[in-house]
PDB file of C-alpha atoms in Angstrom:
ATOM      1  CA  UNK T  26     119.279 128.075  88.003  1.00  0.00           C
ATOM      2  CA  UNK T  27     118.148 128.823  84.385  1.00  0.00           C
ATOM      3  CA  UNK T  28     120.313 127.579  81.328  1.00  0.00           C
ATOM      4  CA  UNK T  29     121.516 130.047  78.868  1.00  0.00           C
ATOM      5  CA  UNK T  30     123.002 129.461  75.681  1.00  0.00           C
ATOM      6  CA  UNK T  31     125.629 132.153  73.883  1.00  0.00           C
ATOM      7  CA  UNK T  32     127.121 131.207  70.519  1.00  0.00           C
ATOM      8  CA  UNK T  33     129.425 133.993  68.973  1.00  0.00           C
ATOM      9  CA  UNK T  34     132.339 133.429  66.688  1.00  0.00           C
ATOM     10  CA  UNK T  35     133.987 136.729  68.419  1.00  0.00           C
ATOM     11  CA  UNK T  36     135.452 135.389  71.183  1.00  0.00           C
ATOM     12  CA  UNK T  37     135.246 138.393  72.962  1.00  0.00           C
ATOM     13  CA  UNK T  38     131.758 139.105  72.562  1.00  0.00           C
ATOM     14  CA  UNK T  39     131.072 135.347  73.716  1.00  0.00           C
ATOM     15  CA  UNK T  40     133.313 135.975  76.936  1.00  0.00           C
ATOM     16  CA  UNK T  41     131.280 139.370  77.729  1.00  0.00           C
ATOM     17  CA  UNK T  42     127.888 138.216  77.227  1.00  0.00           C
ATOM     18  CA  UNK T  43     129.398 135.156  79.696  1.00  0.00           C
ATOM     19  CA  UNK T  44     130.569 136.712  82.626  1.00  0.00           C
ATOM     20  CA  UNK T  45     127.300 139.572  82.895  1.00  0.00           C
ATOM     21  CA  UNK T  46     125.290 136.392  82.564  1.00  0.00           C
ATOM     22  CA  UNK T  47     126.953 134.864  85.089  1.00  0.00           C
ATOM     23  CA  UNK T  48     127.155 137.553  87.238  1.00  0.00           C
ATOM     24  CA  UNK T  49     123.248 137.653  87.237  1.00  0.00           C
ATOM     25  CA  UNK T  50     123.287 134.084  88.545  1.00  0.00           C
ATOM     26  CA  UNK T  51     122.920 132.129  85.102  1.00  0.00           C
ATOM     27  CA  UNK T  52     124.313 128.760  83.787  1.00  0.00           C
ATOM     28  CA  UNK T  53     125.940 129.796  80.433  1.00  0.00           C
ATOM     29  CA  UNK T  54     126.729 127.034  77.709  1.00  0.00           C
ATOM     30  CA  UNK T  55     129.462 128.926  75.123  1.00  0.00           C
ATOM     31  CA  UNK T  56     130.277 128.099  71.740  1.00  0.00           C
ATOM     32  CA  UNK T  57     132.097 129.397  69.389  1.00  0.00           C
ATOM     33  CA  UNK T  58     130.016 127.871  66.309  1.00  0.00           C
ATOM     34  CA  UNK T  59     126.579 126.545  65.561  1.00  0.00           C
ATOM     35  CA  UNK T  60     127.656 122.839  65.197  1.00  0.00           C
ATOM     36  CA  UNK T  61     128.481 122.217  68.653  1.00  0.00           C
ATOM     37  CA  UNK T  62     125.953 124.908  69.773  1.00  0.00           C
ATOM     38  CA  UNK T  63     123.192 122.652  68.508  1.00  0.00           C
ATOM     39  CA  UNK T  64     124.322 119.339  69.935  1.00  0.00           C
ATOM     40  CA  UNK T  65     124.031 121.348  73.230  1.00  0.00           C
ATOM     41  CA  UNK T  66     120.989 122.247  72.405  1.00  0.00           C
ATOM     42  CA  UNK T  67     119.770 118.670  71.999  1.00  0.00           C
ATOM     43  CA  UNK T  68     121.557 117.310  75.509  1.00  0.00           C
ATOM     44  CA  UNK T  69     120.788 120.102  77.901  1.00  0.00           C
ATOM     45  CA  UNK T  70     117.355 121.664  78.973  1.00  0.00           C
ATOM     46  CA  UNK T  71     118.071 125.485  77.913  1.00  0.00           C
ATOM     47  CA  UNK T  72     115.512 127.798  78.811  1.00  0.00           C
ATOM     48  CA  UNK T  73     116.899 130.745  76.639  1.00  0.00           C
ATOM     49  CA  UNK T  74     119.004 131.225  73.398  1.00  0.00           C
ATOM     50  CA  UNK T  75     121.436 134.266  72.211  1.00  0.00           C
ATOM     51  CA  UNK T  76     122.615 133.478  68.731  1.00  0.00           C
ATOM     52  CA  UNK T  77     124.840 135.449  66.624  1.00  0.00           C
ATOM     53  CA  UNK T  78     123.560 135.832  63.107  1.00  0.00           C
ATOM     54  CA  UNK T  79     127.515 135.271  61.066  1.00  0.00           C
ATOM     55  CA  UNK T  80     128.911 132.136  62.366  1.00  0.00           C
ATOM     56  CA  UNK T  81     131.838 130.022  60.512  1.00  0.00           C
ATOM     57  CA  UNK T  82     129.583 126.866  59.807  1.00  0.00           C
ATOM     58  CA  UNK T  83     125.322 127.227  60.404  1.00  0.00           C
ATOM     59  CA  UNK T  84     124.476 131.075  60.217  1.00  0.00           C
ATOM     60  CA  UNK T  85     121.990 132.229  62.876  1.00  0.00           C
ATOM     61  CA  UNK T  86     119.077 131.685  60.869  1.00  0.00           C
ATOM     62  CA  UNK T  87     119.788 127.883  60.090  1.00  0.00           C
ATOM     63  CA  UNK T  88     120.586 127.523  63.851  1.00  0.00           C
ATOM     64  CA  UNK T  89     117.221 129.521  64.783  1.00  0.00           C
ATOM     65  CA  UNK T  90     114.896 127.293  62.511  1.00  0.00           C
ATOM     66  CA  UNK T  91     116.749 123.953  63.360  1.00  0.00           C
ATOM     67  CA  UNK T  92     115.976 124.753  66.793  1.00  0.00           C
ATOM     68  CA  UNK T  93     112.219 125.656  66.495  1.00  0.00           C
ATOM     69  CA  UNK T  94     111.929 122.275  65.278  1.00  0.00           C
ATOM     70  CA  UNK T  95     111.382 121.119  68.429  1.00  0.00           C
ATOM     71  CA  UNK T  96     112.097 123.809  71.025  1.00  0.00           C
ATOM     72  CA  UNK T  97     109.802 126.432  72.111  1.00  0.00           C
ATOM     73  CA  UNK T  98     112.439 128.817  74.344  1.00  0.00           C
ATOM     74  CA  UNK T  99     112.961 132.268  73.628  1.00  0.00           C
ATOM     75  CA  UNK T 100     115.558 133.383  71.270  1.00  0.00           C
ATOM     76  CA  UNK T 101     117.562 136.493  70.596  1.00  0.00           C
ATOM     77  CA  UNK T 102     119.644 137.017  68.239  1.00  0.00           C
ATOM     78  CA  UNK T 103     122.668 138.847  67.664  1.00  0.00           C
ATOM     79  CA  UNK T 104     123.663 141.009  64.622  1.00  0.00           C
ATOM     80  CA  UNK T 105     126.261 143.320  63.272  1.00  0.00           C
ATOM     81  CA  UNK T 106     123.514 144.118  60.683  1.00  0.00           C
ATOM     82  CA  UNK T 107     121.183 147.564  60.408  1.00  0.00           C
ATOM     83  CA  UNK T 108     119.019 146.399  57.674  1.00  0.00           C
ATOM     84  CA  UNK T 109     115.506 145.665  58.691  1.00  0.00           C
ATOM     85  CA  UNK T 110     115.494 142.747  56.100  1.00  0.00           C
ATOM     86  CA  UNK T 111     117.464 141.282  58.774  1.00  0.00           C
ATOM     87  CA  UNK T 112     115.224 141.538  61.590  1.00  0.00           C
ATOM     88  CA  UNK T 113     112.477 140.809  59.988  1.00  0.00           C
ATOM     89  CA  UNK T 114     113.933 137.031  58.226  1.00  0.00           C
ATOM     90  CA  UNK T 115     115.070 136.611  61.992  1.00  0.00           C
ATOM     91  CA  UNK T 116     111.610 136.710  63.614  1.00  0.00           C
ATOM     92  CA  UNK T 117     109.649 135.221  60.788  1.00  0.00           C
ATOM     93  CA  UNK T 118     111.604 131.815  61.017  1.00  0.00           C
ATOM     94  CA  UNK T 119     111.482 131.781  65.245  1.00  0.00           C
ATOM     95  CA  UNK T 120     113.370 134.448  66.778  1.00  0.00           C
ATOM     96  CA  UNK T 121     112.282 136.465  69.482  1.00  0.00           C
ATOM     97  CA  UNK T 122     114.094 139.389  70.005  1.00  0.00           C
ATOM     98  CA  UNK T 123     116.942 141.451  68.342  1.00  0.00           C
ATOM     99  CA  UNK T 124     120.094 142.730  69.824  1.00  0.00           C
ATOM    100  CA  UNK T 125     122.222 144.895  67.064  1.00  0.00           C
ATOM    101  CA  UNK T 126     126.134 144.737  67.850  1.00  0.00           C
ATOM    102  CA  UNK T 127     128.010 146.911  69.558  1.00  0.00           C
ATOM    103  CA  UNK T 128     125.793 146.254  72.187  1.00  0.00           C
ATOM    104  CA  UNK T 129     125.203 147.486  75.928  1.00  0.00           C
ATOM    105  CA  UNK T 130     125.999 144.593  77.766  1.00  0.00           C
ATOM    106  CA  UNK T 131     123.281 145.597  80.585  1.00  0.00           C
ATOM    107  CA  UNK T 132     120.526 145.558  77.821  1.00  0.00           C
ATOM    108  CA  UNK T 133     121.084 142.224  77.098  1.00  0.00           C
ATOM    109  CA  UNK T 134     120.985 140.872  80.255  1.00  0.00           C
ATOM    110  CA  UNK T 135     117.612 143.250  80.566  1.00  0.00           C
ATOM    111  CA  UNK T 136     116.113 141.740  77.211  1.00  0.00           C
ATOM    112  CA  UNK T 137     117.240 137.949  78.530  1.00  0.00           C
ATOM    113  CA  UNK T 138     115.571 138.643  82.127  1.00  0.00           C
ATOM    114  CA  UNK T 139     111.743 140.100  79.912  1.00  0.00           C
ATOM    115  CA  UNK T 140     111.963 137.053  77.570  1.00  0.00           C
ATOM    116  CA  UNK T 141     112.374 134.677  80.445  1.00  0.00           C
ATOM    117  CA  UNK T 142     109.616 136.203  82.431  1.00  0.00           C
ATOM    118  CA  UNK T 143     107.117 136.082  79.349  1.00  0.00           C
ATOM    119  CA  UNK T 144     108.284 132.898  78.621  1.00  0.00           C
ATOM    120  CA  UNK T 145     107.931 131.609  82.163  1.00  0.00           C
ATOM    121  CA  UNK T 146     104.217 133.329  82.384  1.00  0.00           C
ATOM    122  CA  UNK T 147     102.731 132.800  79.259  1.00  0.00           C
ATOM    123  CA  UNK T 148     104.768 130.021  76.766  1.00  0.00           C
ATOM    124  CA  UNK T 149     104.972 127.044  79.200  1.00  0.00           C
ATOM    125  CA  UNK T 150     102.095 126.015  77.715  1.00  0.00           C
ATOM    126  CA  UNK T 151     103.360 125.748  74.837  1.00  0.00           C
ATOM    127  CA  UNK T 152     105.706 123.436  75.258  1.00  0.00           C
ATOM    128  CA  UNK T 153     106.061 120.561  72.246  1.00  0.00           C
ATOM    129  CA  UNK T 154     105.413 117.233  73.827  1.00  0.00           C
ATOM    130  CA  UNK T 155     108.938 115.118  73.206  1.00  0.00           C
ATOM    131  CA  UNK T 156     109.290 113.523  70.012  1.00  0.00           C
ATOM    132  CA  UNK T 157     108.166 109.796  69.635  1.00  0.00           C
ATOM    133  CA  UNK T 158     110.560 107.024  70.939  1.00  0.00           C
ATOM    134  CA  UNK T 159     108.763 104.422  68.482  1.00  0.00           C
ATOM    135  CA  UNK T 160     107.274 104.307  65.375  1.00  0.00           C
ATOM    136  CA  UNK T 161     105.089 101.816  64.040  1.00  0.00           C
ATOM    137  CA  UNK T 162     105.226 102.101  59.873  1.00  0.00           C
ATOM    138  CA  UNK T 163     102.671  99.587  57.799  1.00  0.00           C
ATOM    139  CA  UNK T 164     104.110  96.385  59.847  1.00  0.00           C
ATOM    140  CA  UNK T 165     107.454  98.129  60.629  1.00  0.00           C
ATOM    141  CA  UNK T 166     108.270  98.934  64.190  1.00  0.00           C
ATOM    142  CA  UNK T 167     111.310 100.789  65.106  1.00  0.00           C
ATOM    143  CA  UNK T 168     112.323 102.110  68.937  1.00  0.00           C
ATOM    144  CA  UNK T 169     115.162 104.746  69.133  1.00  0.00           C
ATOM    145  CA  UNK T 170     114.863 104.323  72.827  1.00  0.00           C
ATOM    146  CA  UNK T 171     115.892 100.766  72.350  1.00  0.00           C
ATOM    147  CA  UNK T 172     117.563 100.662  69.175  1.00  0.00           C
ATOM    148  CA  UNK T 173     115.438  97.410  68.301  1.00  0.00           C
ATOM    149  CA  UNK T 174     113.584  97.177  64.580  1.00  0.00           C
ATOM    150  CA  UNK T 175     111.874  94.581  63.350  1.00  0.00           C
ATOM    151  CA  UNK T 176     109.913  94.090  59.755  1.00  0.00           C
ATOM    152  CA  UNK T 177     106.357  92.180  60.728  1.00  0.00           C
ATOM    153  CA  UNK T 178     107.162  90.758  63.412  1.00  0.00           C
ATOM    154  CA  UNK T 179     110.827  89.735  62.573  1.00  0.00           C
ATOM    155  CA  UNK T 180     114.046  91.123  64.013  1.00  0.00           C
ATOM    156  CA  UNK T 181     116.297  93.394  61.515  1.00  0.00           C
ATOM    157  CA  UNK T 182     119.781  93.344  62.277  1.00  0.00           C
ATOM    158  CA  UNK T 183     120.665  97.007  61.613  1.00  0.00           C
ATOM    159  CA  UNK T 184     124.459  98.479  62.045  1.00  0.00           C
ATOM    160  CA  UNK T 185     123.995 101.765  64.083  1.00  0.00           C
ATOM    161  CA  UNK T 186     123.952 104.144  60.755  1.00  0.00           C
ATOM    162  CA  UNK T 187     121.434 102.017  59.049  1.00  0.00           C
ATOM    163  CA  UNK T 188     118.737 102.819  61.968  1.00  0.00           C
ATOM    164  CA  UNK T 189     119.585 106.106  62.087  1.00  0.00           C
ATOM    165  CA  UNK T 190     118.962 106.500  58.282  1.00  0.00           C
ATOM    166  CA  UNK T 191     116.131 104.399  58.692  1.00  0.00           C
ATOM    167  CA  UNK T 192     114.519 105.966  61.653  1.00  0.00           C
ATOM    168  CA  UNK T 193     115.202 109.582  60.322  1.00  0.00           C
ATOM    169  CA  UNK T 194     113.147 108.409  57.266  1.00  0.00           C
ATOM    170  CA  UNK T 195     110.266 107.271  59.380  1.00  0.00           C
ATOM    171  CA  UNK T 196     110.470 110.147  61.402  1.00  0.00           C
ATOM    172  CA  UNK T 197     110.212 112.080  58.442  1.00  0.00           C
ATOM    173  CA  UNK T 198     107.249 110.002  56.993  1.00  0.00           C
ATOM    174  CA  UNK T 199     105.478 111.808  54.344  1.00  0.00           C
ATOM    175  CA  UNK T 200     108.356 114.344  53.322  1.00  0.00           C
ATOM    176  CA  UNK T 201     111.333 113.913  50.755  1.00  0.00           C
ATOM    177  CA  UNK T 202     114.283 114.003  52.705  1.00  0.00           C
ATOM    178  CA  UNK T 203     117.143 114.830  50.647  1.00  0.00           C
ATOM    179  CA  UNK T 204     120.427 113.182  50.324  1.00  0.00           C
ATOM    180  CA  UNK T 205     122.409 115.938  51.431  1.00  0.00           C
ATOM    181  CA  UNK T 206     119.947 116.256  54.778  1.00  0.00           C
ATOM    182  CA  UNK T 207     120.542 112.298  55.453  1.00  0.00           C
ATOM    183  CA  UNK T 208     123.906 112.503  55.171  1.00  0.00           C
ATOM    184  CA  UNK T 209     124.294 115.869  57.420  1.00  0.00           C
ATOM    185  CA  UNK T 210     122.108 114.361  60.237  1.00  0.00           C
ATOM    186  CA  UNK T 211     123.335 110.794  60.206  1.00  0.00           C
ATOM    187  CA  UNK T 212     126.969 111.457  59.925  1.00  0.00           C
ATOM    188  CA  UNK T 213     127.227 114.612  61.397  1.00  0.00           C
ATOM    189  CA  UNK T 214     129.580 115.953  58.568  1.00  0.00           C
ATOM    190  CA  UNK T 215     129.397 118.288  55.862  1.00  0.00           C
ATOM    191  CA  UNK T 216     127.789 116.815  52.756  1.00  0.00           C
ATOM    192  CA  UNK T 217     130.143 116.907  49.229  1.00  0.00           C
ATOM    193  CA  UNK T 218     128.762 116.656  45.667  1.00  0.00           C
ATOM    194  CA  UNK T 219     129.253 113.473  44.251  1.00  0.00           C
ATOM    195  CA  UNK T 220     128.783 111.186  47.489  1.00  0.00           C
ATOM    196  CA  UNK T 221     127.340 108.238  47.191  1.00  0.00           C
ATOM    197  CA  UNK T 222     127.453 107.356  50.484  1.00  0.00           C
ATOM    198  CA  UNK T 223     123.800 107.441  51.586  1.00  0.00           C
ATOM    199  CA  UNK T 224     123.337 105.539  47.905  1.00  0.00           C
ATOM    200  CA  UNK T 225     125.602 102.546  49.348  1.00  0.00           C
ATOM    201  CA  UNK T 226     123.477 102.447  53.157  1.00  0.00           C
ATOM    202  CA  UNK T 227     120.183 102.954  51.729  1.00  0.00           C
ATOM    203  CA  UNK T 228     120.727 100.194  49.320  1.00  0.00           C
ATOM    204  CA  UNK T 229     122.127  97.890  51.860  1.00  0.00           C
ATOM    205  CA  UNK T 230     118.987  98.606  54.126  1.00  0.00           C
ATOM    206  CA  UNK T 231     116.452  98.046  51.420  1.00  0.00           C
ATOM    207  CA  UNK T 232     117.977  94.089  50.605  1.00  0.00           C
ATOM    208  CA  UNK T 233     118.132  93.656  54.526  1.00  0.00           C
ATOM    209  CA  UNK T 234     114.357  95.173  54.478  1.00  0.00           C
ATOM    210  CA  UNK T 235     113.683  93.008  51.185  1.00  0.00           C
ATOM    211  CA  UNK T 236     112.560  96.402  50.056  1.00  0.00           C
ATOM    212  CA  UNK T 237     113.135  96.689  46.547  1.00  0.00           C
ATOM    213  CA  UNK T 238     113.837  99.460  44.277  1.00  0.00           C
ATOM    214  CA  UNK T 239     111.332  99.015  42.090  1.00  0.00           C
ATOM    215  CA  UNK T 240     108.799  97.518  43.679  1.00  0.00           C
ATOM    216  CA  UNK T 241     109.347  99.540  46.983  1.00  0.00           C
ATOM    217  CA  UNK T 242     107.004  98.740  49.992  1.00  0.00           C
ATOM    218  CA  UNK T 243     109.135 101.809  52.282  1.00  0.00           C
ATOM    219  CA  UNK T 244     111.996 103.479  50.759  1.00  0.00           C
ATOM    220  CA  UNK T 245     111.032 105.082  47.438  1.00  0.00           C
ATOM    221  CA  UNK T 246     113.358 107.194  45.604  1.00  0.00           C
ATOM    222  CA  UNK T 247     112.711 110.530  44.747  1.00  0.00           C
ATOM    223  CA  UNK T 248     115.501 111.130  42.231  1.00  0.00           C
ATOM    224  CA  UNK T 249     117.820 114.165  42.002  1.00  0.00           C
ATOM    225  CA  UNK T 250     116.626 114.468  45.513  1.00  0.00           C
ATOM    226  CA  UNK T 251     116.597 112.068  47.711  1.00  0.00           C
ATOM    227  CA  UNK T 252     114.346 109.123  49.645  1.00  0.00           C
ATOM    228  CA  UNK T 253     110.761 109.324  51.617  1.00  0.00           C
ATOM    229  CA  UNK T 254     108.627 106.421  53.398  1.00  0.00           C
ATOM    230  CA  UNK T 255     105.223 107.637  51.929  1.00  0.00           C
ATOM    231  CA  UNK T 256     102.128 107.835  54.246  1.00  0.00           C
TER     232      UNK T 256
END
């Protein structure tokens, strides 16, 4: 039984798309926004995606490209929109398919059923191997599977948002994360100006780390934007 997910703000339009889906012998996961849509997306194997464009929170596209991060599954995406412009941003940052609202509720189910089969015949290959459970940084070692980090050779005792601001930086070696992107994925909340919240961890993890600011051996930062664990 494949795994389809339907995220609409119009309640309505979610219910529809629900029961034809159903009907056809689907698992549907509904949401009404893109938060919750995308913590689905990260707990349950989905083999297909149908993704309104306007949502109250993450629009469409934000929810499209945070899920070709690491997902390879069709997507279609739904749209009250005409323009072209609109089609074309949608496939150029992962999309597969467009469905422009009102819709025939038969054609979508007829769209999901073609993506599925080409995805099925010709993308399993495709597949991104899973993300790394452990990370080994220049003498640092940290294990999300475990939860265990340890600075050559000795154990760090880490509260729970330290490794995950620590492990998303690793994760992340190479690239400037900024604040605003630390905060989002380690607290799960919408970022404010002014919050010096990821300021207070980060400095609390470098002194634990022995890490200093100015003679940094990991966490350098990139100021007026944020931190990165250089290569």
């Amino acid at each position: 039984m494949e795994h389809i997910l339907v995220v609409d703000d119009e309640k309505e339009v979610a219910d529809l798309l629900e029961l034809y889906l159903s009907n056809e012998g689907f698992t549907v996961h509904k949401f009404y926004n893109g938060t919750e849509a995308l913590e689905c997306v990260r707990e349950q194997k989905l083999e297909l995606a149908l993704l309104d464009i306007m949502l109250p929170d993450i629009d469409g596209f934000k929810l499209c490209r945070e899920i070709r991060k690491d997902y390879f599954f069709p997507i279609i995406m739904l749209t009250a929109k005409v323009e072209d412009i609109d089609k074309i941003n949608g496939l150029m940052q992962g999309a597969d398919d467009y469905v422009t609202k009102p819709f025939n509720p038969l054609e979508v189910v007829a769209r999901v059923k073609t993506q599925l089969r080409r995805y099925h015949n010709y993308n399993q290959s495709a597949e991104k191997p899973q993300r790394l459970e452990e990370l080994d940084i220049r003498g640092l070692t940290i294990s999300k599977r475990t939860h265990a980090c340890s600075l050559y050779g000795k154990k760090l005792e880490l509260t729970p948002r330290e490794f995950s601001i620590l492990w998303y930086l690793c994760e992340h070696q190479g690239q400037v994360v900024p604040s605003e992107e630390l905060f989002e994925a380690v607290w799960k909340e919408k970022y404010l100006d002014n919050n010096n919240t990821v300021m207070a961890h980060v400095g609390r993890l470098r002194e634990k780390m022995q890490d200093s600011y100015k003679n940094h051996k990991f966490i350098k930062t990139v100021w007026g934007v944020g931190y990165t664990i250089e290569k």
